[in-house]
PDB file of C-alpha atoms in Angstrom:
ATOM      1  CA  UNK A 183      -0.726   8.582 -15.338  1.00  0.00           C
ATOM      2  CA  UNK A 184      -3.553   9.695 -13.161  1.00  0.00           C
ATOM      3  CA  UNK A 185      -2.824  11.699 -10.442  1.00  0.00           C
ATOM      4  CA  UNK A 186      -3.455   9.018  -7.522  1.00  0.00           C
ATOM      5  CA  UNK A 187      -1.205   6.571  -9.081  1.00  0.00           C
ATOM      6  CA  UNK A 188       1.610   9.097  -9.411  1.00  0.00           C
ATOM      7  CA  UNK A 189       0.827  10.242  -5.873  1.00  0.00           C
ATOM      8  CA  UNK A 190       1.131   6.526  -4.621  1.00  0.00           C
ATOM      9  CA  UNK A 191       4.480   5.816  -6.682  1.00  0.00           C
ATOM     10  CA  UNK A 192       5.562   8.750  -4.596  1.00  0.00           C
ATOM     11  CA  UNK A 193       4.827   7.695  -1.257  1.00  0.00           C
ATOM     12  CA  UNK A 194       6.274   4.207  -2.484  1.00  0.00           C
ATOM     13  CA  UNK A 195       9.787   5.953  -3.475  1.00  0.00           C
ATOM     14  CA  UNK A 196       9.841   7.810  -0.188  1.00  0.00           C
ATOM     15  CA  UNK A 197       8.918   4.970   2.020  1.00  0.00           C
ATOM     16  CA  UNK A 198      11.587   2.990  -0.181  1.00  0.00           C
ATOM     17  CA  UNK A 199      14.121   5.336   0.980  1.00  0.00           C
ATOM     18  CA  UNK A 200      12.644   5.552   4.486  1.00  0.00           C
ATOM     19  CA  UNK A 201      12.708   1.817   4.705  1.00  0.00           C
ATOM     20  CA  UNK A 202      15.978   1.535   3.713  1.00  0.00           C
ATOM     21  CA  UNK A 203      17.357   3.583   6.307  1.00  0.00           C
ATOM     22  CA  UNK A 204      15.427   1.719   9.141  1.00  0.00           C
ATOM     23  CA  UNK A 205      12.840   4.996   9.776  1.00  0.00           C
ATOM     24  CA  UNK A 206      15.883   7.267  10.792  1.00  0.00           C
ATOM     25  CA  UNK A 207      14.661   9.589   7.900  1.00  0.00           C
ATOM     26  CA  UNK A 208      12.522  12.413   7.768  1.00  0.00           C
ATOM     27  CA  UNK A 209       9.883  11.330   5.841  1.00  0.00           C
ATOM     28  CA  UNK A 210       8.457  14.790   5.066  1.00  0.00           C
ATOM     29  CA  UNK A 211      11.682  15.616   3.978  1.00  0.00           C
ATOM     30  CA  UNK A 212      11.311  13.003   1.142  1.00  0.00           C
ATOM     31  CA  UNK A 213       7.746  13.389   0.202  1.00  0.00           C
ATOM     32  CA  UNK A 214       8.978  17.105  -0.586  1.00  0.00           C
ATOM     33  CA  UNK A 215      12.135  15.848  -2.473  1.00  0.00           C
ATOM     34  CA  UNK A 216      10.419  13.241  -4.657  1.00  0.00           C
ATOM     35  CA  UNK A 217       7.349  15.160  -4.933  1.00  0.00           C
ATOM     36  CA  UNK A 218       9.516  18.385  -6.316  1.00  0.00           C
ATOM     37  CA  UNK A 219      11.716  15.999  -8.491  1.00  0.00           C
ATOM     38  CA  UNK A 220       9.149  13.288  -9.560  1.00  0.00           C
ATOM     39  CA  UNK A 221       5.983  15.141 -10.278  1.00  0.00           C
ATOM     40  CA  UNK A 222       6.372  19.089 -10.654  1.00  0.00           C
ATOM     41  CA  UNK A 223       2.945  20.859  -9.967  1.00  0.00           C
ATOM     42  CA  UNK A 224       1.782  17.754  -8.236  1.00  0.00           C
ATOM     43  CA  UNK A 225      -2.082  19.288  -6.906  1.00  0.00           C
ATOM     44  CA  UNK A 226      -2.730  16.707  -4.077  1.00  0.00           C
ATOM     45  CA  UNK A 227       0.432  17.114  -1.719  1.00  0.00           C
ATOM     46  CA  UNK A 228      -1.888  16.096   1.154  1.00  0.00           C
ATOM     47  CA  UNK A 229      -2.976  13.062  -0.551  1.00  0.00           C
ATOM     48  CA  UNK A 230       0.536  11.585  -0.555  1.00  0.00           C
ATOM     49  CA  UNK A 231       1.819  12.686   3.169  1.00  0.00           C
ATOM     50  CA  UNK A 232      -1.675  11.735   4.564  1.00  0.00           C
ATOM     51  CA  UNK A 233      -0.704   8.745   2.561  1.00  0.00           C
ATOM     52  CA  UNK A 234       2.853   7.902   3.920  1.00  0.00           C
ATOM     53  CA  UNK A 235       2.331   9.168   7.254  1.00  0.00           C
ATOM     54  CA  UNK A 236      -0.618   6.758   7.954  1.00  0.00           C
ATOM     55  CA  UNK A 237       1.821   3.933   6.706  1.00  0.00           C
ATOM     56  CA  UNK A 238       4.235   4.507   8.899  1.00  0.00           C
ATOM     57  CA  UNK A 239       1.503   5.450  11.782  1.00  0.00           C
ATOM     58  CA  UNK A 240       0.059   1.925  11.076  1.00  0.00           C
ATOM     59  CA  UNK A 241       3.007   0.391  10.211  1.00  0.00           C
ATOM     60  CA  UNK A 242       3.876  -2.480  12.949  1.00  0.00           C
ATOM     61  CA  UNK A 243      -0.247  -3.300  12.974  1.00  0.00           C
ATOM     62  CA  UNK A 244       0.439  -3.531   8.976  1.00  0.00           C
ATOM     63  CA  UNK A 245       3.242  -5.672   9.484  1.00  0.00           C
ATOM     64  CA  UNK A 246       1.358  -7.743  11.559  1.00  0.00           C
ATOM     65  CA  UNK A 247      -1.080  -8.505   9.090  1.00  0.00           C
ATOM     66  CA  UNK A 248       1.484  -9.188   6.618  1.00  0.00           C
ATOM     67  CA  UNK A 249       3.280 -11.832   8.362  1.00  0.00           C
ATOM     68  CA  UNK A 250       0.197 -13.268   9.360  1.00  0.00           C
ATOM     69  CA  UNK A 251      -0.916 -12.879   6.149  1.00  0.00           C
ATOM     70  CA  UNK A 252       1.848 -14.466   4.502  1.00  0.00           C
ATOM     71  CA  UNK A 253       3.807 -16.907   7.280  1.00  0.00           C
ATOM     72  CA  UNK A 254       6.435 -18.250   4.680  1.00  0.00           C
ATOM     73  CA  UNK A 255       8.146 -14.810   3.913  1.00  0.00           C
ATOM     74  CA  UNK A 256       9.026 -12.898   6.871  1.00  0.00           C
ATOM     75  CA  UNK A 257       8.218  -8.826   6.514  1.00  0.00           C
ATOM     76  CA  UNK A 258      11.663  -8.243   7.176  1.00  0.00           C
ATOM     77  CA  UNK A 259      13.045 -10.437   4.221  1.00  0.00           C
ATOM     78  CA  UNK A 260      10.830  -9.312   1.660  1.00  0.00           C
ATOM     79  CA  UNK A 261      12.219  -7.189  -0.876  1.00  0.00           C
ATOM     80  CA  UNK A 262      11.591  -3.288   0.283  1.00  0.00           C
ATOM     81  CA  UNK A 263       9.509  -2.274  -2.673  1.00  0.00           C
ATOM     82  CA  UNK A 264       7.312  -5.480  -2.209  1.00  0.00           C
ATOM     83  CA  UNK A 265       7.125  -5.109   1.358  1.00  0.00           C
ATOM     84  CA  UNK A 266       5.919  -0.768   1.105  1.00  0.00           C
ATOM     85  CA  UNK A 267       3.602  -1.581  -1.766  1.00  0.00           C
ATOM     86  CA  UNK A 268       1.996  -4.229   0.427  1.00  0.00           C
ATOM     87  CA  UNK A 269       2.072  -1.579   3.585  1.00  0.00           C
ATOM     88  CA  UNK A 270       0.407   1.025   1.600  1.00  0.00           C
ATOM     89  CA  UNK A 271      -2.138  -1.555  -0.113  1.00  0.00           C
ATOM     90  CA  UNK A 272      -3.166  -2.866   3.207  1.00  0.00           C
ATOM     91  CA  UNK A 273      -3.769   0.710   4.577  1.00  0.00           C
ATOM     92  CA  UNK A 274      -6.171   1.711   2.123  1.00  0.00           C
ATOM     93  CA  UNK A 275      -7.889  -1.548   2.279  1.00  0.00           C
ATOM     94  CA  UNK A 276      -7.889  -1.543   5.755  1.00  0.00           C
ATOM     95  CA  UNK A 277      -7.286   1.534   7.153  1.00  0.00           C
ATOM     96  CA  UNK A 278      -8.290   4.303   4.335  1.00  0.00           C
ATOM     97  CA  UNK A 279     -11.840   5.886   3.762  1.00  0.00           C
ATOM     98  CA  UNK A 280     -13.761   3.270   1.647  1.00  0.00           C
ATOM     99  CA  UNK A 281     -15.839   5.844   0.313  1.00  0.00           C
ATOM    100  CA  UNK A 282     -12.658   7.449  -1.388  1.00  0.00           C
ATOM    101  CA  UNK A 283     -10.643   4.026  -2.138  1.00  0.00           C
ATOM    102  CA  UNK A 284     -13.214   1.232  -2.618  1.00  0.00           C
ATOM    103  CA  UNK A 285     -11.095  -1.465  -1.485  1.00  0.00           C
ATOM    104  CA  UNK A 286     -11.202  -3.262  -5.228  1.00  0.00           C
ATOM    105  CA  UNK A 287      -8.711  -0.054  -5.895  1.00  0.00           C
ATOM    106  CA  UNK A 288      -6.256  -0.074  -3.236  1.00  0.00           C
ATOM    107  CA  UNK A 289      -5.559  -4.136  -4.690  1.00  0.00           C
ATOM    108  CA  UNK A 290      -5.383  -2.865  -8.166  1.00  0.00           C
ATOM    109  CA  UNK A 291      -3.208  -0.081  -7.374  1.00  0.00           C
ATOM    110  CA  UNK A 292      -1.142  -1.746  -5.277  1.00  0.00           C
ATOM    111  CA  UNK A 293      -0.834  -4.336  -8.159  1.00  0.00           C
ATOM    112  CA  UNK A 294      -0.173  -1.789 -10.403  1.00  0.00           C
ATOM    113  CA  UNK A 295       2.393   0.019  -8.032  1.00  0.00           C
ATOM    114  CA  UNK A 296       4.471  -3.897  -7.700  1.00  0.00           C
ATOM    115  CA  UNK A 297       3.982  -3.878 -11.689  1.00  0.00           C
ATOM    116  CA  UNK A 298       5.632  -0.895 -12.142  1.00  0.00           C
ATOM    117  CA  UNK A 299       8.415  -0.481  -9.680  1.00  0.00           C
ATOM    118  CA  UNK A 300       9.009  -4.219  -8.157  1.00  0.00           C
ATOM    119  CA  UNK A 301      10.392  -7.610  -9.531  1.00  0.00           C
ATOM    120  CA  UNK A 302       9.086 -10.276 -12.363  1.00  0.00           C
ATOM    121  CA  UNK A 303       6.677 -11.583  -9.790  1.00  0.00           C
ATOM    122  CA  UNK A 304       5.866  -8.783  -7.404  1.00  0.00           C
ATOM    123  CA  UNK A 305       2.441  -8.344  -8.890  1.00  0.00           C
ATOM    124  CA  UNK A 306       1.374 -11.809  -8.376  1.00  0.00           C
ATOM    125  CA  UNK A 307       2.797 -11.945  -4.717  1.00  0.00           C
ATOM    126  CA  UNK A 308       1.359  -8.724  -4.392  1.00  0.00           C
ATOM    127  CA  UNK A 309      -2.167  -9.622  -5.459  1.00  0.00           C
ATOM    128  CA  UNK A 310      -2.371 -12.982  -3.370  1.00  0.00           C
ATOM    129  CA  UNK A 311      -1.317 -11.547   0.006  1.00  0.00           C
ATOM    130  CA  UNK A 312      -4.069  -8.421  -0.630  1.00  0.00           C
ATOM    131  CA  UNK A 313      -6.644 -10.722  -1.998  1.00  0.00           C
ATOM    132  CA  UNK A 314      -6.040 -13.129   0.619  1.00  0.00           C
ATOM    133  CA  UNK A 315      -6.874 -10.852   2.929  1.00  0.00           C
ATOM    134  CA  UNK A 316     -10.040  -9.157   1.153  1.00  0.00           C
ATOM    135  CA  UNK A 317     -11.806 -12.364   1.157  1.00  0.00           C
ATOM    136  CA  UNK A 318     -10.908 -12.917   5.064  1.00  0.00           C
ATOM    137  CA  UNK A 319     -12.267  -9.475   5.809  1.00  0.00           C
ATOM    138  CA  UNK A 320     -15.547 -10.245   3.724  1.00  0.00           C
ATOM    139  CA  UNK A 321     -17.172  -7.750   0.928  1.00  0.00           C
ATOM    140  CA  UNK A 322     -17.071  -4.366   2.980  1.00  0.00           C
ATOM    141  CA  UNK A 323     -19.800  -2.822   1.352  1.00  0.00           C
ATOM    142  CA  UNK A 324     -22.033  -5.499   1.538  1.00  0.00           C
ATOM    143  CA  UNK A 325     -24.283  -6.991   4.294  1.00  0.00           C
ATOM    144  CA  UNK A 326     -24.129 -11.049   5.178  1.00  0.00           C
ATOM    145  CA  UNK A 327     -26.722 -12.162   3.146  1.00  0.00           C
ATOM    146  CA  UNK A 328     -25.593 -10.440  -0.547  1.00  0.00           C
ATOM    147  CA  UNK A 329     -22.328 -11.448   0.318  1.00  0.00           C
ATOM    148  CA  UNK A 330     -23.617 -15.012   0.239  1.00  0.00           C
ATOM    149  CA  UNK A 331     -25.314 -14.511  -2.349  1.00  0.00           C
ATOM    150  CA  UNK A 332     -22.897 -13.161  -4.524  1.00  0.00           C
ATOM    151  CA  UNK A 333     -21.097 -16.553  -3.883  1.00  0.00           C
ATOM    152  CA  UNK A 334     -23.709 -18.684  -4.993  1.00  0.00           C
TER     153      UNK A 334
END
Protein backbone atom coordinates (compact mmCIF):
# COMPACT_ATOMS: atom_id res chain seq x y z
CA UNK A 1 0.00 0.00 0.00
CA UNK A 2 1.63 3.25 -0.86
CA UNK A 3 2.26 5.48 1.71
CA UNK A 4 -0.53 8.23 0.83
CA UNK A 5 -3.20 5.71 0.75
CA UNK A 6 -2.23 4.32 4.15
CA UNK A 7 -1.87 7.90 5.37
CA UNK A 8 -5.51 8.69 4.09
CA UNK A 9 -7.06 5.33 5.60
CA UNK A 10 -5.63 6.89 8.71
CA UNK A 11 -7.10 10.15 8.75
CA UNK A 12 -10.38 8.22 7.61
CA UNK A 13 -10.22 5.89 10.91
CA UNK A 14 -9.56 8.91 13.07
CA UNK A 15 -12.16 11.14 11.63
CA UNK A 16 -14.45 7.89 11.90
CA UNK A 17 -13.91 7.95 15.51
CA UNK A 18 -14.02 11.75 15.69
CA UNK A 19 -17.28 11.72 13.86
CA UNK A 20 -18.73 9.38 15.91
CA UNK A 21 -18.32 11.21 18.95
CA UNK A 22 -19.80 14.50 17.46
CA UNK A 23 -16.02 16.38 17.39
CA UNK A 24 -15.75 16.08 21.30
CA UNK A 25 -12.43 14.15 20.57
CA UNK A 26 -9.03 15.13 20.34
CA UNK A 27 -8.23 14.50 17.05
CA UNK A 28 -4.44 14.61 17.49
CA UNK A 29 -4.90 12.27 20.05
CA UNK A 30 -6.18 9.75 17.40
CA UNK A 31 -3.98 10.49 14.51
CA UNK A 32 -1.17 9.44 17.14
CA UNK A 33 -3.15 6.30 18.28
CA UNK A 34 -3.99 4.95 14.82
CA UNK A 35 -0.90 6.15 13.34
CA UNK A 36 1.24 4.14 16.24
CA UNK A 37 -1.19 1.09 15.94
CA UNK A 38 -2.04 1.11 12.15
CA UNK A 39 1.16 1.96 10.41
CA UNK A 40 4.44 1.66 12.66
CA UNK A 41 7.31 3.88 11.16
CA UNK A 42 4.72 5.77 9.23
CA UNK A 43 7.41 8.74 7.50
CA UNK A 44 4.74 11.43 6.62
CA UNK A 45 3.01 12.18 10.11
CA UNK A 46 2.41 15.71 8.78
CA UNK A 47 0.79 14.50 5.75
CA UNK A 48 -2.05 12.87 7.70
CA UNK A 49 -2.71 15.71 10.57
CA UNK A 50 -2.32 18.44 7.84
CA UNK A 51 -4.75 16.06 6.33
CA UNK A 52 -7.45 15.67 9.12
CA UNK A 53 -7.04 18.96 10.54
CA UNK A 54 -7.95 20.75 7.23
CA UNK A 55 -11.11 18.40 7.21
CA UNK A 56 -12.31 19.34 10.15
CA UNK A 57 -11.06 23.18 9.52
CA UNK A 58 -13.21 22.98 6.30
CA UNK A 59 -15.61 20.83 7.49
CA UNK A 60 -19.19 22.75 7.61
CA UNK A 61 -18.03 24.54 3.99
CA UNK A 62 -17.45 20.64 3.01
CA UNK A 63 -20.67 19.74 4.24
CA UNK A 64 -22.14 22.32 2.41
CA UNK A 65 -21.02 21.13 -0.74
CA UNK A 66 -22.08 17.75 0.03
CA UNK A 67 -25.61 18.38 0.64
CA UNK A 68 -25.71 20.55 -2.16
CA UNK A 69 -24.00 18.18 -3.94
CA UNK A 70 -26.15 15.41 -3.19
CA UNK A 71 -29.87 16.90 -1.99
CA UNK A 72 -31.49 13.35 -1.55
CA UNK A 73 -29.13 12.10 1.31
CA UNK A 74 -28.71 14.47 4.03
CA UNK A 75 -24.79 14.73 5.41
CA UNK A 76 -26.03 13.84 8.63
CA UNK A 77 -27.71 10.46 7.52
CA UNK A 78 -25.06 9.20 5.50
CA UNK A 79 -23.19 6.43 6.81
CA UNK A 80 -19.91 7.96 8.77
CA UNK A 81 -17.30 6.28 6.66
CA UNK A 82 -19.16 7.48 3.43
CA UNK A 83 -19.73 10.78 4.72
CA UNK A 84 -15.43 11.32 5.98
CA UNK A 85 -14.29 9.72 2.75
CA UNK A 86 -16.41 12.25 0.88
CA UNK A 87 -15.06 15.19 3.42
CA UNK A 88 -11.55 14.28 2.81
CA UNK A 89 -12.13 13.72 -1.12
CA UNK A 90 -13.68 17.08 -1.45
CA UNK A 91 -10.74 18.77 0.43
CA UNK A 92 -8.14 17.67 -1.76
CA UNK A 93 -10.17 18.39 -4.75
CA UNK A 94 -11.12 21.51 -3.54
CA UNK A 95 -9.16 22.67 -0.97
CA UNK A 96 -5.58 20.73 -1.28
CA UNK A 97 -2.48 21.86 -3.41
CA UNK A 98 -3.26 20.66 -7.01
CA UNK A 99 0.23 20.52 -7.73
CA UNK A 100 0.62 17.69 -5.01
CA UNK A 101 -2.99 15.94 -5.50
CA UNK A 102 -4.07 16.48 -9.14
CA UNK A 103 -7.63 16.42 -8.51
CA UNK A 104 -8.09 13.02 -10.84
CA UNK A 105 -6.30 11.50 -7.45
CA UNK A 106 -8.16 12.81 -4.63
CA UNK A 107 -11.52 10.98 -6.73
CA UNK A 108 -9.58 7.85 -7.13
CA UNK A 109 -8.41 7.76 -3.70
CA UNK A 110 -11.33 8.64 -2.24
CA UNK A 111 -12.88 5.78 -4.37
CA UNK A 112 -10.41 3.62 -3.30
CA UNK A 113 -10.68 4.72 0.47
CA UNK A 114 -15.03 3.89 0.15
CA UNK A 115 -13.71 0.53 -1.61
CA UNK A 116 -11.79 -0.44 1.08
CA UNK A 117 -13.37 0.57 4.31
CA UNK A 118 -17.23 1.47 3.34
CA UNK A 119 -20.36 -0.55 2.16
CA UNK A 120 -21.26 -2.67 -1.24
CA UNK A 121 -21.99 0.63 -2.90
CA UNK A 122 -19.89 3.28 -1.23
CA UNK A 123 -17.57 3.47 -4.18
CA UNK A 124 -20.17 4.21 -6.65
CA UNK A 125 -21.93 6.86 -4.34
CA UNK A 126 -18.63 7.96 -3.65
CA UNK A 127 -17.51 8.50 -7.24
CA UNK A 128 -20.84 10.28 -8.43
CA UNK A 129 -21.02 12.92 -5.69
CA UNK A 130 -16.94 13.73 -6.40
CA UNK A 131 -17.36 13.51 -10.09
CA UNK A 132 -20.39 15.46 -9.97
CA UNK A 133 -18.71 18.02 -8.62
CA UNK A 134 -15.36 17.91 -10.81
CA UNK A 135 -17.29 18.51 -13.86
CA UNK A 136 -19.23 21.59 -12.10
CA UNK A 137 -15.89 23.04 -11.09
CA UNK A 138 -14.50 22.57 -14.76
CA UNK A 139 -10.88 20.91 -15.69
CA UNK A 140 -8.61 22.89 -13.12
CA UNK A 141 -5.62 22.71 -15.00
CA UNK A 142 -6.94 23.71 -18.07
CA UNK A 143 -7.94 27.09 -19.65
CA UNK A 144 -11.70 27.59 -21.35
CA UNK A 145 -10.92 26.85 -24.65
CA UNK A 146 -8.96 23.13 -24.16
CA UNK A 147 -11.53 22.42 -21.85
CA UNK A 148 -13.95 22.72 -24.75
CA UNK A 149 -12.05 21.17 -26.70
CA UNK A 150 -11.41 18.23 -24.87
CA UNK A 151 -15.27 17.83 -25.03
CA UNK A 152 -15.60 17.87 -28.57
Amino acid sequence: MAARQLGRGIVLQSLYEWDFYNGNLDLKTSLARNLEEFAPGFDDSNFVTNLAEGVVAKGSEIDEIIAKSAPEWPVNQLPIVDRNVLRIGLYELLFADRKEVPPRVAINEAIELAKTYGGQNSGKFINGVLGTIYREIGEPDQSPEKSKSANN
